[in-house]
Amino acid sequence: MSIPQHIAVVMDGNGRWARQRYLPRVAGHRQGVESLRRCVRACEASGVKVLTVFAFSSENWNRPEEEVSGLMDLLITALSGEVKPSHESGVKICFVGDRSRVSERVRAGFTKAEKLTEGNQKITLNVCFNYGGRWDIAQAARKVAAQGKEITEEALEAEMATAHVGDPDLLIRTGGEYRISNFLLWQCAYSELVFSDKLWPDFDEAALDTALEEYAQRER
Ligand code: FPP
């Protein structure tokens, strides 16, 4: 079976998962972190080398204040609780996105996690935070222009925020929506797209296998 080397995921459906249980939305995001941990393990076990997830989009700032601060708290909790065990399991963690709008504390947490895990080789986890596909193209263009170079595809490619891993072979979106929502616009030009009706907190090993099978069938 052909296994994608790089999977990107739009982890959608946390809010609905929480609503179904009469819980606050942030409880859905908390369960989303659990689901992400399980997904990293399952990807690694299947031979996937890179997992890139959309944790917080440039548009997510427009959500209710309570939800935004809940997501920030969750991020800080995850940085203090998840990084060490991930490191021990050989996960290399990278944060992708515009860091100018995140707090000094969060920025320091990103750098610390990246430094700690930079030598790991089992799987790379890219956490896209304050990320948008259009932002990425614009920031790459600004860097190429600042170098005084001509704006070519190759030059932009080299400056995209995910240049360290290359393009995803497979993009999965959970939660039953069929949109890219300003995720990896440049990078998904040739990716296979697989949509799952499962809400992200319910996206388990079996759901990942279903997506991997769909990918393998298309690659045949
Ligand atoms: C979309 O669900 C999900 C998000 C906006 C956040 C995804 C974040 C995680 C899975 C947790 C990992 C993140 C951090 C901060 C460590 P939704 O709220 O749009 O769900 P809905 O479509 O059902 O409303």
Short mmCIF file of C-alpha atoms and ligand atoms in Angstrom, two decimals:
data_model
loop_
_atom_site.label_atom_id
_atom_site.label_comp_id
_atom_site.label_asym_id
_atom_site.label_seq_id
_atom_site.Cartn_x
_atom_site.Cartn_y
_atom_site.Cartn_z
CA MET A 1 0.00 0.00 0.00
CA SER A 2 1.31 3.43 -0.89
CA ILE A 3 1.74 5.54 2.26
CA PRO A 4 1.83 9.35 2.05
CA GLN A 5 5.10 10.73 3.41
CA HIS A 6 3.49 14.01 4.38
CA ILE A 7 -0.10 14.45 5.62
CA ALA A 8 -1.74 17.81 6.31
CA VAL A 9 -4.89 18.01 8.42
CA VAL A 10 -7.64 20.57 8.92
CA MET A 11 -8.86 19.46 12.34
CA ASP A 12 -12.48 20.59 12.12
CA GLY A 13 -15.44 19.73 14.31
CA ASN A 14 -14.29 20.39 17.87
CA GLY A 15 -17.08 22.91 18.49
CA ARG A 16 -19.79 20.54 17.26
CA TRP A 17 -18.33 17.68 19.28
CA ALA A 18 -18.64 19.84 22.41
CA ARG A 19 -22.13 21.09 21.55
CA GLN A 20 -23.40 17.53 21.14
CA ARG A 21 -22.37 17.01 24.77
CA TYR A 22 -23.64 20.35 26.09
CA LEU A 23 -20.03 21.35 26.85
CA PRO A 24 -18.26 24.66 26.17
CA ARG A 25 -16.43 24.83 22.84
CA VAL A 26 -13.06 24.84 24.54
CA ALA A 27 -13.82 21.37 25.92
CA GLY A 28 -13.99 20.25 22.29
CA HIS A 29 -10.59 21.80 21.60
CA ARG A 30 -9.19 20.07 24.69
CA GLN A 31 -10.43 16.76 23.30
CA GLY A 32 -8.89 17.86 20.00
CA VAL A 33 -5.47 17.88 21.60
CA GLU A 34 -6.05 14.27 22.73
CA SER A 35 -7.04 13.37 19.21
CA LEU A 36 -3.93 15.04 17.84
CA ARG A 37 -1.71 13.05 20.19
CA ARG A 38 -3.38 9.83 19.02
CA CYS A 39 -3.05 10.90 15.38
CA VAL A 40 0.69 11.59 15.69
CA ARG A 41 1.21 8.11 17.16
CA ALA A 42 -0.92 6.45 14.47
CA CYS A 43 0.83 8.33 11.65
CA GLU A 44 4.23 7.38 12.99
CA ALA A 45 3.16 3.74 13.26
CA SER A 46 1.96 3.81 9.63
CA GLY A 47 5.24 5.18 8.32
CA VAL A 48 4.15 8.78 7.73
CA LYS A 49 7.17 11.06 8.17
CA VAL A 50 5.53 14.50 8.39
CA LEU A 51 2.19 15.62 9.87
CA THR A 52 1.16 19.27 9.43
CA VAL A 53 -1.90 20.41 11.37
CA PHE A 54 -3.98 23.59 11.34
CA ALA A 55 -4.20 24.50 15.04
CA PHE A 56 -5.09 28.19 14.81
CA SER A 57 -5.83 30.13 11.66
CA SER A 58 -5.33 33.83 10.99
CA GLU A 59 -9.15 34.02 10.99
CA ASN A 60 -9.57 32.36 14.39
CA TRP A 61 -8.86 35.70 16.13
CA ASN A 62 -12.42 36.65 15.12
CA ARG A 63 -13.91 33.98 17.37
CA PRO A 64 -15.46 34.99 20.71
CA GLU A 65 -12.88 36.30 23.17
CA GLU A 66 -13.58 33.42 25.55
CA GLU A 67 -12.81 30.84 22.87
CA VAL A 68 -9.61 32.61 21.71
CA SER A 69 -8.28 32.84 25.26
CA GLY A 70 -9.31 29.22 25.86
CA LEU A 71 -7.28 28.16 22.82
CA MET A 72 -4.27 30.18 24.02
CA ASP A 73 -4.50 28.58 27.48
CA LEU A 74 -4.73 25.19 25.84
CA LEU A 75 -1.64 25.96 23.79
CA ILE A 76 0.30 26.97 26.91
CA THR A 77 -0.86 23.81 28.70
CA ALA A 78 0.13 21.71 25.70
CA LEU A 79 3.54 23.36 25.52
CA SER A 80 4.21 22.53 29.14
CA GLY A 81 2.67 19.04 29.16
CA GLU A 82 3.00 17.55 25.67
CA VAL A 83 6.43 18.63 24.48
CA LYS A 84 8.53 16.47 26.79
CA PRO A 85 6.65 13.21 26.12
CA SER A 86 6.67 14.00 22.39
CA HIS A 87 10.42 14.50 22.56
CA GLU A 88 10.81 11.17 24.35
CA SER A 89 8.87 9.49 21.54
CA GLY A 90 11.15 10.98 18.89
CA VAL A 91 8.79 13.66 17.54
CA LYS A 92 10.35 16.75 16.02
CA ILE A 93 8.03 19.72 16.64
CA CYS A 94 7.98 22.85 14.48
CA PHE A 95 5.65 25.83 14.71
CA VAL A 96 4.58 27.40 11.45
CA GLY A 97 2.88 30.79 11.15
CA ASP A 98 3.07 34.47 11.99
CA ARG A 99 4.64 34.76 15.44
CA SER A 100 4.35 38.55 15.61
CA ARG A 101 0.86 38.40 17.10
CA VAL A 102 1.42 35.74 19.73
CA SER A 103 2.57 36.60 23.25
CA GLU A 104 6.22 36.62 24.28
CA ARG A 105 5.50 33.66 26.54
CA VAL A 106 4.06 31.58 23.71
CA ARG A 107 6.89 32.57 21.38
CA ALA A 108 9.44 31.48 23.95
CA GLY A 109 7.56 28.18 24.34
CA PHE A 110 7.70 27.61 20.57
CA THR A 111 11.45 28.22 20.45
CA LYS A 112 12.11 26.00 23.45
CA ALA A 113 10.08 23.11 21.99
CA GLU A 114 11.78 23.43 18.62
CA LYS A 115 15.27 23.50 20.14
CA LEU A 116 14.57 20.50 22.37
CA THR A 117 13.19 18.33 19.57
CA GLU A 118 15.21 19.48 16.57
CA GLY A 119 17.34 16.32 16.40
CA ASN A 120 14.37 13.90 16.43
CA GLN A 121 13.71 11.82 13.35
CA LYS A 122 10.72 9.53 13.89
CA ILE A 123 8.14 12.02 12.65
CA THR A 124 7.96 15.79 12.19
CA LEU A 125 4.88 17.53 13.59
CA ASN A 126 4.28 20.98 12.14
CA VAL A 127 1.79 22.91 14.22
CA CYS A 128 0.38 25.76 12.13
CA PHE A 129 -0.48 28.54 14.53
CA ASN A 130 -1.67 31.98 13.46
CA TYR A 131 -1.23 30.60 9.96
CA GLY A 132 -2.98 31.45 6.72
CA GLY A 133 -2.15 30.28 3.22
CA ARG A 134 -2.34 33.79 1.80
CA TRP A 135 -0.16 35.15 4.60
CA ASP A 136 2.38 32.46 3.76
CA ILE A 137 2.54 33.38 0.06
CA ALA A 138 2.80 37.09 0.92
CA GLN A 139 5.55 36.60 3.52
CA ALA A 140 7.52 34.43 1.09
CA ALA A 141 7.19 37.11 -1.62
CA ARG A 142 8.35 39.80 0.81
CA LYS A 143 11.44 37.75 1.68
CA VAL A 144 12.32 37.12 -1.97
CA ALA A 145 11.84 40.82 -2.77
CA ALA A 146 13.99 41.84 0.21
CA GLN A 147 16.79 39.68 -1.20
CA GLY A 148 16.50 41.63 -4.44
CA LYS A 149 15.70 38.43 -6.33
CA GLU A 150 13.22 37.87 -9.12
CA ILE A 151 9.90 36.43 -7.90
CA THR A 152 9.92 32.94 -9.42
CA GLU A 153 8.15 29.77 -8.30
CA GLU A 154 11.45 28.30 -7.11
CA ALA A 155 12.34 31.43 -5.14
CA LEU A 156 8.92 31.51 -3.45
CA GLU A 157 9.03 27.76 -2.79
CA ALA A 158 12.27 28.22 -0.87
CA GLU A 159 10.72 30.84 1.42
CA MET A 160 7.35 29.22 2.16
CA ALA A 161 6.86 28.59 5.87
CA THR A 162 6.91 24.82 5.27
CA ALA A 163 10.01 24.78 3.05
CA HIS A 164 11.71 22.51 5.60
CA VAL A 165 9.32 19.64 4.79
CA GLY A 166 8.04 20.05 1.25
CA ASP A 167 4.48 19.66 0.04
CA PRO A 168 1.81 17.35 1.54
CA ASP A 169 0.93 14.21 -0.42
CA LEU A 170 -2.44 14.07 1.28
CA LEU A 171 -4.69 16.72 2.83
CA ILE A 172 -7.37 15.45 5.20
CA ARG A 173 -10.23 17.62 6.41
CA THR A 174 -12.48 16.27 9.13
CA GLY A 175 -15.87 17.55 10.27
CA GLY A 176 -17.78 17.05 7.02
CA GLU A 177 -16.86 20.36 5.36
CA TYR A 178 -15.37 20.48 1.87
CA ARG A 179 -13.16 23.56 1.91
CA ILE A 180 -9.45 24.36 2.19
CA SER A 181 -10.16 27.42 4.39
CA ASN A 182 -6.91 29.26 3.60
CA PHE A 183 -4.72 26.38 4.78
CA LEU A 184 -1.67 25.39 2.69
CA LEU A 185 -2.82 27.06 -0.54
CA TRP A 186 0.53 26.96 -2.32
CA GLN A 187 1.63 23.62 -0.93
CA CYS A 188 -1.57 21.67 -1.74
CA ALA A 189 -1.42 22.34 -5.49
CA TYR A 190 -1.01 18.60 -6.19
CA SER A 191 -2.10 16.99 -2.93
CA GLU A 192 -4.82 14.35 -2.81
CA LEU A 193 -7.80 15.67 -0.84
CA VAL A 194 -9.70 13.35 1.48
CA PHE A 195 -12.72 14.49 3.50
CA SER A 196 -13.99 12.72 6.60
CA ASP A 197 -17.38 13.20 8.23
CA LYS A 198 -15.87 12.39 11.62
CA LEU A 199 -15.58 15.33 13.98
CA TRP A 200 -11.90 15.87 14.84
CA PRO A 201 -12.13 14.56 18.45
CA ASP A 202 -13.61 11.33 16.99
CA PHE A 203 -10.96 10.96 14.29
CA ASP A 204 -9.29 7.78 15.51
CA GLU A 205 -6.89 5.14 14.16
CA ALA A 206 -9.66 3.50 12.10
CA ALA A 207 -10.61 6.83 10.52
CA LEU A 208 -6.97 7.48 9.65
CA ASP A 209 -6.74 4.01 8.08
CA THR A 210 -9.81 4.77 5.97
CA ALA A 211 -8.16 7.98 4.72
CA LEU A 212 -4.91 6.12 4.02
CA GLU A 213 -6.79 3.47 2.06
CA GLU A 214 -8.53 6.12 -0.03
CA TYR A 215 -5.17 7.71 -0.73
CA ALA A 216 -3.62 4.36 -1.70
CA GLN A 217 -6.48 3.61 -4.10
CA ARG A 218 -5.99 6.92 -5.87
CA GLU A 219 -2.26 6.33 -6.14
CA ARG A 220 -2.79 2.94 -7.81
C1 FPP B 1 -11.85 23.62 14.41
O1 FPP B 1 -12.98 23.19 15.09
C2 FPP B 1 -10.67 23.56 15.25
C3 FPP B 1 -9.94 24.63 15.67
C4 FPP B 1 -10.27 26.01 15.33
C5 FPP B 1 -8.79 24.46 16.54
C6 FPP B 1 -8.06 23.17 16.39
C7 FPP B 1 -7.25 22.96 17.57
C8 FPP B 1 -6.98 21.77 18.15
C9 FPP B 1 -7.40 20.46 17.63
C10 FPP B 1 -6.21 21.73 19.38
C11 FPP B 1 -4.77 21.93 19.14
C12 FPP B 1 -4.53 23.36 19.31
C13 FPP B 1 -3.83 23.94 20.25
C14 FPP B 1 -4.14 25.33 20.55
C15 FPP B 1 -2.76 23.24 21.02
P1 FPP B 1 -14.23 24.16 15.14
O2 FPP B 1 -14.16 24.89 16.44
O3 FPP B 1 -14.26 25.02 13.92
O4 FPP B 1 -15.39 23.15 15.15
P2 FPP B 1 -16.87 23.37 14.57
O5 FPP B 1 -16.73 23.49 13.08
O6 FPP B 1 -17.56 22.13 14.98
O7 FPP B 1 -17.42 24.60 15.22
#
